[in-house]
Amino acid sequence: MTTGTTQVLVAGAGPTGLTLSVELARRGIDHLLVDAGQAPAIGSRGKGLQPRSLEVLDDLGVIDEILANGTVGLPLRVYQGHELAVELATATATGARPGVPYPDLVMLPEWRVEQILRDRLTALGGQVLYGAALSAFTQDEDGVTTTLANGQIVRARYLVGSDGGHSTVRHLLDATMDGRTHDDQFFLVGDVKIHGLAADASSAWFGEDGSYLAVAPLPNAGGAWQYQASVLPGADGSVPEPTLEIFREQFSSRSGHTGVTLTDATWLSRYRFNARMVRRYRYGRVFLAGDAAHVHSPAGGQGMNTGIQDAYNLGWKLAAALAGASEEILDSYGAERIPVAAKVLADSSRGFESVFVLKGLRRFLRDHVLFPLIKRPAIISRMLAKTSQLDIAYPDSALTVAGGPRRGPKAGDRAPDARGTTPDGAPLRLFDVTRGPHWTLLGFGVETTHPLATLHGTHVSVLQVADSGQTGCPKALIGQEAPRLYRARPGTLVLIRPDGYIAVRSDDARVVADYLDRTLSPPARPHRARPENAGRRRQRVRR
């Protein structure tokens, strides 16, 4: 048996855990990422990255690899029975636009996303410890002592459970997930090769008998497709295990295609739709993130994305607390992310009930109202915008200073990108400046020269925004796009958090200075995180 210490132990090396690990590694936070599996997971599982997640991955330094391996704009062909009902666009016609450099969904299997994040983690000096399931932990006021299945004991300041829908950390916490499970709807899923079907689109078939089948070609995956199909429980409640033979039978009968063969199944699974989440994300020094905290239907492609953004929100706050900031900053993680998960659950459940229905009025509305409506480009554009996650905001957060203009980004909103040049004329994007673990303070106009010089510091990078080359700061963004997007008048200061959200918008430098002082400075007296477990001083959980 070996023992060790670290600042953060992250359990679960899926997209959520890897995002958190990369975020901690680039901040120089000593941490350990463990996973119960003996090797990286296989299988496509989630396969779409939304625009907001792409901005996160840009900040983490992997966007080039993501875009090089993914596919943008793959259409979706929807069939009613064997007849084509509509072909849906999945990308905007104009591409990147002011403020939004990545407007479109990128198709990329989850295993490839994980591989890219692992490579980034390795480059930062980190690694994943596989075959190290977490089996028990005890937390107290100063940290968490964990026991791994390999016999290793690790003492950490914090523990994060990012270990999926069947989370061991969540079970050990005895944290229940409230919500609904669709017991009458089961789905078989897998990765197979499909021969004889053009890989120029994804396809979905809705049968007259209520059946569902969908296949999607996976980019740069050796010819693999993701396969999904509904299956009804038998009279005794049993559900068949997924097999290649069942896939072949379903595809033939539901698609009506002849001359198409399915081979080389590399991953087969079965699931039912759940819409459940925990009531809180923090339990003393233990946190839950991703599917460990919330599970929902895949409608809208939000699962992997919501987990990535959970981790991105939590990572910089853990680093701040470890650097001496008040641990109250960690309470904002759940306060900000729980409403997001609740909305995702509600939206995905509505999407599920609108599409995966077998009979009655909902079925009629789907076939005769929904399908005809989505043929309209304006409707599908609105649907894509609704799932982009670009409108996520934290206006009521304790980390947000209320106030701002009637129009334009306010405190709590996502900070949009903006294009311009350096004073020397070289191209520059605002995201080039915000990329990294620091805070960013924008000053609009030469009136902000003194406040920017005063507020620049170790954790804060400053940038003056001007519409000409005459600025008072060495680092400047020249152009009219940023003032227009931010609707900022001369003298406006905008403080952007490390995760790309506006914390403060004010004309008064003292407001910004006071905010930074109370957010990042050590508390006046030592603050100890007290485990939230019915008043007990210590929490013991074992399995």
C-alpha positions as MATLAB code, in Angstrom:
seq = 'MTTGTTQVLVAGAGPTGLTLSVELARRGIDHLLVDAGQAPAIGSRGKGLQPRSLEVLDDLGVIDEILANGTVGLPLRVYQGHELAVELATATATGARPGVPYPDLVMLPEWRVEQILRDRLTALGGQVLYGAALSAFTQDEDGVTTTLANGQIVRARYLVGSDGGHSTVRHLLDATMDGRTHDDQFFLVGDVKIHGLAADASSAWFGEDGSYLAVAPLPNAGGAWQYQASVLPGADGSVPEPTLEIFREQFSSRSGHTGVTLTDATWLSRYRFNARMVRRYRYGRVFLAGDAAHVHSPAGGQGMNTGIQDAYNLGWKLAAALAGASEEILDSYGAERIPVAAKVLADSSRGFESVFVLKGLRRFLRDHVLFPLIKRPAIISRMLAKTSQLDIAYPDSALTVAGGPRRGPKAGDRAPDARGTTPDGAPLRLFDVTRGPHWTLLGFGVETTHPLATLHGTHVSVLQVADSGQTGCPKALIGQEAPRLYRARPGTLVLIRPDGYIAVRSDDARVVADYLDRTLSPPARPHRARPENAGRRRQRVRR';
ca = [
       0.000    0.000    0.000;
       1.361    3.418   -0.945;
       0.339    6.867    0.183;
       0.614   10.216   -1.484;
      -0.588   13.789   -1.298;
      -1.932   16.163   -3.883;
      -4.022   19.307   -3.979;
      -6.887   17.958   -6.099;
      -7.901   14.380   -6.846;
     -10.081   14.068   -9.948;
     -11.966   10.763  -10.299;
     -13.003    9.974  -13.866;
     -11.058   10.686  -17.056;
     -13.874   11.375  -19.498;
     -14.258   14.775  -21.190;
     -15.264   16.411  -17.899;
     -12.343   15.078  -15.857;
      -9.842   15.712  -18.636;
     -11.040   19.288  -19.097;
     -10.629   19.899  -15.377;
      -7.208   18.251  -15.350;
      -5.965   20.364  -18.275;
      -7.296   23.499  -16.582;
      -5.505   22.635  -13.328;
      -2.294   21.591  -15.082;
      -1.927   24.830  -17.012;
      -2.315   26.688  -13.713;
       0.450   24.654  -12.098;
      -1.929   22.977   -9.619;
      -0.612   19.658   -8.350;
      -3.375   17.117   -8.912;
      -4.056   13.475   -9.708;
      -6.475   12.258  -12.397;
      -7.589    8.647  -11.891;
      -9.930    6.400  -13.825;
     -11.490    3.025  -13.019;
     -10.890    1.699  -16.539;
      -7.757   -0.159  -17.476;
      -7.351    1.970  -20.600;
      -9.024    4.927  -22.344;
     -12.680    4.364  -23.148;
     -13.721    3.421  -26.650;
     -16.970    4.246  -28.376;
     -18.367    7.431  -29.835;
     -20.923    8.096  -27.052;
     -21.338   11.888  -27.300;
     -20.439   13.119  -30.759;
     -21.141   16.839  -31.021;
     -19.319   19.889  -29.659;
     -21.447   23.006  -29.330;
     -20.155   26.547  -30.075;
     -19.601   27.481  -26.413;
     -17.628   24.295  -25.775;
     -15.485   25.103  -28.803;
     -14.614   28.430  -27.184;
     -13.613   26.567  -24.025;
     -11.426   24.225  -26.050;
      -9.885   27.224  -27.812;
      -8.919   28.640  -24.424;
      -7.431   25.290  -23.398;
      -5.234   25.274  -26.492;
      -6.737   22.382  -28.482;
      -9.120   24.042  -30.935;
      -6.899   23.417  -33.969;
      -6.842   19.673  -33.295;
     -10.587   19.633  -32.657;
     -11.401   21.357  -35.938;
      -8.869   19.290  -37.899;
     -10.451   16.036  -36.708;
     -14.113   17.061  -36.669;
     -16.794   17.672  -39.276;
     -18.922   20.806  -39.644;
     -22.157   21.036  -41.588;
     -23.018   17.375  -42.030;
     -26.749   17.439  -42.928;
     -29.374   15.273  -41.245;
     -31.898   13.425  -43.406;
     -35.149   12.695  -41.598;
     -37.403    9.928  -42.907;
     -40.999    9.105  -42.073;
     -41.200    5.423  -42.748;
     -38.971    4.890  -45.779;
     -39.783    8.278  -47.333;
     -37.486   11.287  -47.000;
     -39.350   14.003  -45.080;
     -36.722   16.728  -44.800;
     -32.966   17.308  -45.028;
     -31.828   19.581  -42.239;
     -28.806   21.852  -42.313;
     -26.658   21.683  -39.183;
     -24.478   24.716  -39.872;
     -25.025   28.388  -40.503;
     -24.700   29.594  -44.067;
     -22.329   32.426  -43.191;
     -19.851   30.694  -40.873;
     -17.918   32.740  -38.300;
     -19.458   36.103  -37.481;
     -18.519   39.062  -35.277;
     -18.354   37.943  -31.676;
     -18.787   34.247  -32.492;
     -15.746   32.565  -34.059;
     -17.209   29.043  -33.858;
     -20.935   29.281  -34.665;
     -21.521   25.672  -35.703;
     -21.737   22.248  -34.120;
     -18.615   20.150  -34.722;
     -19.178   16.418  -35.076;
     -16.454   14.507  -33.262;
     -16.740   11.231  -31.319;
     -16.180   11.483  -27.600;
     -13.202    9.127  -27.629;
     -11.393   11.496  -30.005;
     -12.184   14.512  -27.818;
     -10.691   12.621  -24.886;
      -7.603   11.690  -26.904;
      -6.989   15.327  -27.842;
      -7.400   16.456  -24.227;
      -5.101   13.659  -23.000;
      -2.437   14.770  -25.447;
      -2.783   18.335  -24.169;
      -2.523   17.106  -20.595;
       0.613   15.167  -21.432;
       2.156   18.266  -23.015;
       1.469   20.110  -19.747;
       3.227   17.387  -17.760;
       0.170   15.490  -16.550;
      -1.186   11.992  -17.089;
      -4.123    9.709  -16.351;
      -3.714    6.925  -13.787;
      -5.817    4.054  -15.162;
      -6.961    0.998  -13.212;
      -7.390    3.184  -10.135;
     -11.055    3.126   -9.161;
     -11.943    5.148   -6.100;
     -13.330    2.808   -3.437;
     -13.651    4.958   -0.301;
     -12.957    8.400    1.078;
     -13.047   10.296    4.351;
     -13.197   14.068    4.476;
     -12.483   16.498    7.300;
     -11.999   20.239    7.638;
      -8.596   20.221    5.963;
      -8.944   17.723    3.130;
     -10.047   14.367    1.784;
      -8.353   11.012    2.308;
      -9.165    8.627   -0.533;
      -8.585    4.922   -0.970;
      -8.123    3.593   -4.504;
      -8.883    0.046   -5.592;
      -5.200   -0.451   -6.405;
      -4.393   -0.019   -2.711;
      -3.098    3.513   -2.971;
      -4.159    6.059   -0.375;
      -4.164    9.678   -1.494;
      -4.619   12.736    0.679;
      -5.989   15.753   -1.232;
      -7.290   19.183   -0.394;
     -10.276   18.570   -2.689;
     -11.941   15.654   -4.469;
     -13.912   16.013   -7.706;
     -16.198   13.238   -8.915;
     -16.369   13.359  -12.708;
     -16.893    9.618  -12.964;
     -20.058    9.487  -15.063;
     -23.694    8.592  -14.658;
     -22.913    5.636  -12.369;
     -20.580    7.807  -10.273;
     -18.916    6.052   -7.353;
     -18.201    9.413   -5.726;
     -21.877   10.331   -5.864;
     -22.942    6.977   -4.408;
     -20.400    7.249   -1.612;
     -21.760   10.696   -0.819;
     -25.266    9.192   -0.786;
     -26.306   12.060   -3.044;
     -29.576   11.196   -4.757;
     -30.526   12.254   -8.265;
     -34.018   13.665   -8.600;
     -35.936   13.490  -11.848;
     -37.457   10.983  -14.205;
     -36.440    7.787  -15.963;
     -38.258    6.727  -19.139;
     -38.694    3.049  -18.325;
     -40.624    2.321  -21.509;
     -37.945    3.622  -23.879;
     -34.696    1.720  -24.362;
     -32.088    2.314  -27.020;
     -29.320    0.205  -28.475;
     -26.207    2.076  -29.561;
     -22.881    1.133  -31.055;
     -20.064    1.923  -33.466;
     -20.099   -0.142  -36.651;
     -18.893    0.083  -40.214;
     -21.641    0.591  -42.791;
     -20.988   -0.369  -46.394;
     -23.203    0.807  -49.241;
     -24.573    3.969  -47.603;
     -23.240    7.388  -48.628;
     -21.373    9.092  -45.794;
     -22.493   12.571  -46.907;
     -25.183   12.879  -44.230;
     -26.577   11.486  -41.006;
     -29.956    9.782  -41.287;
     -32.878    9.172  -38.945;
     -35.934    6.983  -39.626;
     -39.200    7.324  -37.699;
     -41.380    4.279  -38.326;
     -45.162    4.123  -38.463;
     -44.954    1.631  -35.606;
     -43.168    4.179  -33.394;
     -39.712    2.759  -34.019;
     -36.610    4.909  -34.382;
     -33.266    4.359  -36.108;
     -30.382    6.779  -36.654;
     -26.908    6.418  -38.128;
     -24.159    9.032  -38.346;
     -20.753    8.753  -40.045;
     -17.952    9.540  -37.606;
     -15.118   11.748  -38.868;
     -11.588   10.348  -39.005;
     -12.735    7.125  -37.350;
     -11.671    4.532  -39.892;
     -15.080    4.374  -41.565;
     -17.065    3.848  -38.357;
     -20.634    5.062  -37.931;
     -22.606    5.605  -34.755;
     -25.782    3.502  -34.719;
     -28.807    4.149  -32.466;
     -32.157    2.393  -32.453;
     -35.136    2.167  -30.124;
     -36.205   -1.166  -28.719;
     -39.279   -2.040  -26.668;
     -39.101   -4.179  -23.535;
     -40.578   -7.647  -23.854;
     -43.683   -8.801  -22.009;
     -41.483   -9.812  -19.094;
     -39.729   -6.411  -19.100;
     -36.525   -7.787  -20.592;
     -34.529   -5.810  -23.153;
     -32.226   -7.524  -25.657;
     -28.516   -7.034  -25.444;
     -27.061   -5.144  -28.426;
     -25.540   -7.381  -31.081;
     -24.411   -6.798  -34.630;
     -27.088   -9.216  -35.851;
     -29.860   -7.197  -34.158;
     -28.408   -4.029  -35.689;
     -28.529   -5.617  -39.138;
     -32.130   -6.719  -38.732;
     -33.251   -3.314  -37.452;
     -31.443   -1.417  -40.183;
     -32.891   -3.526  -42.963;
     -36.488   -3.303  -41.777;
     -36.528    0.313  -40.624;
     -34.480    2.010  -43.358;
     -35.735   -0.003  -46.319;
     -32.253    0.085  -47.818;
     -31.023   -2.964  -49.674;
     -27.421   -3.665  -50.502;
     -26.203   -2.110  -47.241;
     -24.137   -4.199  -44.837;
     -23.033   -3.590  -41.270;
     -19.726   -5.026  -40.017;
     -16.950   -4.555  -37.462;
     -18.786   -3.558  -34.307;
     -16.203   -2.042  -31.955;
     -18.514   -0.761  -29.235;
     -22.019   -1.947  -28.294;
     -24.166   -0.565  -25.510;
     -27.713   -0.088  -24.269;
     -29.324    2.788  -22.426;
     -32.606    4.363  -21.451;
     -33.385    8.048  -21.264;
     -32.952    9.668  -17.871;
     -33.516   13.245  -16.788;
     -32.023   13.449  -13.305;
     -29.682   15.670  -11.322;
     -28.351   16.106   -7.805;
     -29.563   18.940   -5.605;
     -26.124   20.412   -4.994;
     -22.657   20.124   -6.505;
     -20.553   20.760   -3.405;
     -20.355   18.509   -0.349;
     -17.704   20.086    1.845;
     -14.442   19.426    0.025;
     -16.042   17.087   -2.502;
     -17.555   18.254   -5.797;
     -19.572   16.582   -8.539;
     -19.321   17.486  -12.222;
     -20.636   16.285  -15.583;
     -22.747   13.136  -15.722;
     -21.924   12.449  -12.077;
     -24.131   15.445  -11.277;
     -26.720   15.357  -14.058;
     -27.926   12.940  -16.730;
     -30.465   13.636  -19.434;
     -31.644   12.665  -22.882;
     -29.221   13.263  -25.756;
     -31.754   15.530  -27.481;
     -29.878   18.668  -28.493;
     -26.425   17.174  -27.947;
     -25.844   18.806  -24.551;
     -24.373   16.066  -22.325;
     -20.651   16.147  -23.107;
     -20.828   19.914  -23.546;
     -22.434   20.597  -20.184;
     -19.801   18.457  -18.456;
     -16.935   20.258  -20.201;
     -18.333   23.584  -19.063;
     -18.877   22.330  -15.496;
     -15.183   21.506  -15.307;
     -14.163   24.795  -16.902;
     -16.230   26.700  -14.342;
     -14.840   24.751  -11.392;
     -11.163   24.615  -12.365;
     -10.220   28.272  -11.999;
     -12.174   28.523   -8.753;
     -10.306   25.587   -7.210;
      -7.051   27.245   -8.260;
      -8.131   30.549   -6.713;
      -9.072   28.885   -3.419;
      -5.768   27.019   -3.346;
      -3.972   30.325   -3.932;
      -5.589   31.828   -0.840;
      -8.895   33.283   -2.006;
     -11.898   32.797    0.225;
     -13.405   29.365   -0.202;
     -16.750   31.058   -0.712;
     -15.682   31.325   -4.331;
     -16.228   27.557   -4.540;
     -19.874   27.919   -3.550;
     -20.435   29.866   -6.760;
     -19.720   26.714   -8.793;
     -23.010   25.069   -7.892;
     -24.896   28.349   -7.736;
     -23.933   29.037  -11.346;
     -24.014   25.584  -12.890;
     -27.094   23.998  -11.266;
     -29.536   26.345  -13.054;
     -27.763   25.544  -16.335;
     -28.161   21.803  -15.794;
     -31.795   22.229  -14.755;
     -32.540   24.099  -17.969;
     -30.696   21.521  -20.071;
     -32.725   18.752  -18.417;
     -35.981   20.569  -19.047;
     -35.145   21.385  -22.668;
     -33.815   17.922  -23.507;
     -36.848   16.288  -21.888;
     -39.177   18.431  -23.969;
     -37.161   17.533  -27.044;
     -37.338   13.850  -26.186;
     -41.081   13.930  -25.617;
     -41.611   15.869  -28.859;
     -39.672   13.390  -30.986;
     -39.516    9.962  -29.360;
     -43.229    9.387  -28.939;
     -45.195    6.312  -29.881;
     -48.838    7.355  -29.991;
     -51.470    9.948  -29.280;
     -51.524   13.700  -29.722;
     -47.741   14.087  -29.379;
     -47.221   11.678  -32.218;
     -49.683   13.600  -34.403;
     -48.010   16.929  -33.563;
     -44.569   15.528  -34.367;
     -45.583   14.148  -37.755;
     -47.909   16.930  -38.889;
     -46.595   20.058  -37.153;
     -42.970   19.618  -36.030;
     -41.587   17.908  -39.138;
     -43.182   20.410  -41.559;
     -41.991   23.335  -39.410;
     -38.347   22.289  -39.332;
     -38.237   22.399  -43.103;
     -38.087   26.186  -42.735;
     -34.499   27.508  -42.541;
     -35.445   30.147  -39.965;
     -36.875   27.503  -37.632;
     -33.858   25.207  -37.789;
     -31.540   28.209  -37.289;
     -33.408   29.068  -34.098;
     -33.207   25.466  -32.925;
     -29.453   25.391  -33.495;
     -29.016   28.701  -31.673;
     -31.001   27.353  -28.714;
     -28.557   24.478  -28.230;
     -25.344   26.460  -28.882;
     -24.981   27.315  -25.147;
     -23.725   30.788  -26.110;
     -26.575   32.356  -24.147;
     -25.568   30.801  -20.813;
     -25.140   33.618  -18.300;
     -24.648   34.077  -14.557;
     -26.363   37.406  -13.784;
     -27.371   36.372  -10.244;
     -24.008   34.908   -9.229;
     -22.188   36.170   -6.163;
     -19.261   36.715   -8.543;
     -21.251   39.135  -10.709;
     -21.523   42.862  -10.012;
     -24.962   43.833  -11.262;
     -25.365   46.710  -13.642;
     -24.544   47.656  -17.178;
     -26.107   49.057  -20.310;
     -29.626   48.324  -21.458;
     -28.196   46.797  -24.598;
     -24.984   44.888  -25.134;
     -23.203   42.380  -22.902;
     -23.816   42.873  -19.188;
     -22.090   41.554  -16.104;
     -22.786   37.823  -15.969;
     -22.952   37.437  -19.744;
     -20.480   35.620  -21.959;
     -17.786   37.987  -23.228;
     -17.954   37.951  -27.043;
     -14.877   37.737  -29.218;
     -13.872   40.757  -31.311;
     -11.496   41.203  -34.223;
      -9.037   44.032  -34.795;
      -5.323   44.676  -35.050;
      -2.391   45.550  -32.868;
      -1.146   49.159  -33.039;
       1.376   47.879  -35.596;
      -1.378   46.519  -37.831;
      -1.043   42.782  -37.104;
      -4.341   40.868  -36.863;
      -5.556   40.340  -33.299;
      -8.606   38.720  -31.714;
      -9.885   39.442  -28.244;
      -9.866   35.687  -27.614;
      -6.108   35.736  -28.322;
      -5.745   38.045  -25.329;
      -8.173   36.306  -22.973;
      -6.727   32.846  -23.735;
      -4.992   31.547  -20.628;
      -5.563   31.311  -16.865;
      -5.688   35.051  -16.160;
      -8.419   37.641  -15.754;
      -8.663   40.247  -18.519;
      -9.550   43.915  -18.055;
     -10.727   45.797  -21.134;
     -10.503   49.568  -21.167;
     -12.382   51.368  -23.926;
     -10.704   54.559  -25.106;
      -7.624   56.490  -23.989;
      -9.581   57.624  -20.921;
      -8.832   54.213  -19.389;
      -5.030   54.477  -19.632;
      -4.484   55.237  -15.933;
      -6.952   52.653  -14.542;
      -5.461   49.934  -16.747;
      -1.937   50.737  -15.568;
      -3.094   50.723  -11.950;
      -5.067   47.490  -12.116;
      -2.600   45.437  -14.137;
      -1.163   42.650  -11.993;
      -0.068   39.048  -11.736;
      -3.556   37.696  -12.252;
      -4.945   40.465  -14.458;
      -3.984   41.178  -18.060;
      -5.093   44.533  -19.443;
      -6.083   45.521  -22.957;
      -6.980   48.953  -24.229;
      -9.571   49.101  -27.002;
      -9.434   52.001  -29.424;
     -10.653   52.835  -32.907;
      -7.291   54.221  -33.983;
      -3.632   53.527  -33.401;
      -3.287   56.186  -30.721;
      -3.439   54.452  -27.337;
      -1.834   54.944  -23.971;
      -1.144   51.243  -23.259;
       1.453   48.861  -24.677;
      -1.211   46.222  -25.360;
      -4.133   47.375  -27.464;
      -6.872   46.147  -29.783;
      -7.445   48.583  -32.619;
     -10.757   48.505  -34.469;
     -14.433   49.309  -34.207;
     -15.797   45.783  -33.782;
     -15.206   45.516  -30.019;
     -16.822   48.894  -29.126;
     -19.762   48.007  -31.347;
     -20.249   44.477  -29.969;
     -19.842   45.613  -26.370;
     -21.758   48.861  -26.976;
     -19.075   50.503  -24.882;
     -18.547   54.230  -24.635;
     -15.118   55.761  -23.885;
     -14.130   55.208  -20.274;
     -15.889   51.853  -19.909;
     -14.038   49.099  -18.026;
     -15.005   45.442  -18.535;
     -13.486   42.777  -16.284;
     -13.605   39.284  -17.814;
     -13.262   36.195  -15.632;
     -10.820   33.402  -16.526;
     -13.753   31.389  -17.925;
     -14.815   34.123  -20.315;
     -17.750   35.671  -18.456;
     -18.062   39.357  -17.587;
     -17.667   39.934  -13.858;
     -17.810   43.735  -13.743;
     -18.799   46.466  -16.178;
     -18.279   49.976  -14.837;
     -16.829   53.412  -15.511;
     -15.351   53.465  -12.012;
     -11.952   51.823  -11.540;
     -12.570   51.593   -7.792;
     -15.446   49.159   -8.420;
     -13.094   46.879  -10.344;
     -10.313   47.195   -7.764;
     -12.658   46.412   -4.866;
     -14.045   43.393   -6.717;
     -10.598   41.936   -7.400;
      -9.517   42.561   -3.820;
     -12.440   40.755   -2.229;
     -12.520   37.942   -4.809;
      -8.846   37.027   -5.017;
      -7.393   38.169   -1.689;
      -7.113   35.808    1.283;
      -9.948   36.113    3.803;
      -9.372   38.191    6.913;
      -9.264   35.040    8.983;
      -8.649   31.410    8.039;
     -11.734   29.778    6.554;
     -12.172   26.044    6.809;
     -14.516   24.141    4.523;
     -16.961   22.296    6.725;
     -18.362   19.055    5.307;
     -22.055   19.427    4.630;
     -23.237   16.197    6.212;
     -25.951   16.715    8.790;
     -23.663   18.474   11.235;
     -21.129   15.697   11.731;
     -17.548   16.844   12.053;
     -16.192   14.021    9.908;
     -17.708   12.109    7.042;
     -16.872    8.492    6.460;
     -18.040    6.684    3.384;
     -16.981    3.257    2.253;
     -17.988    0.737   -0.310;
];
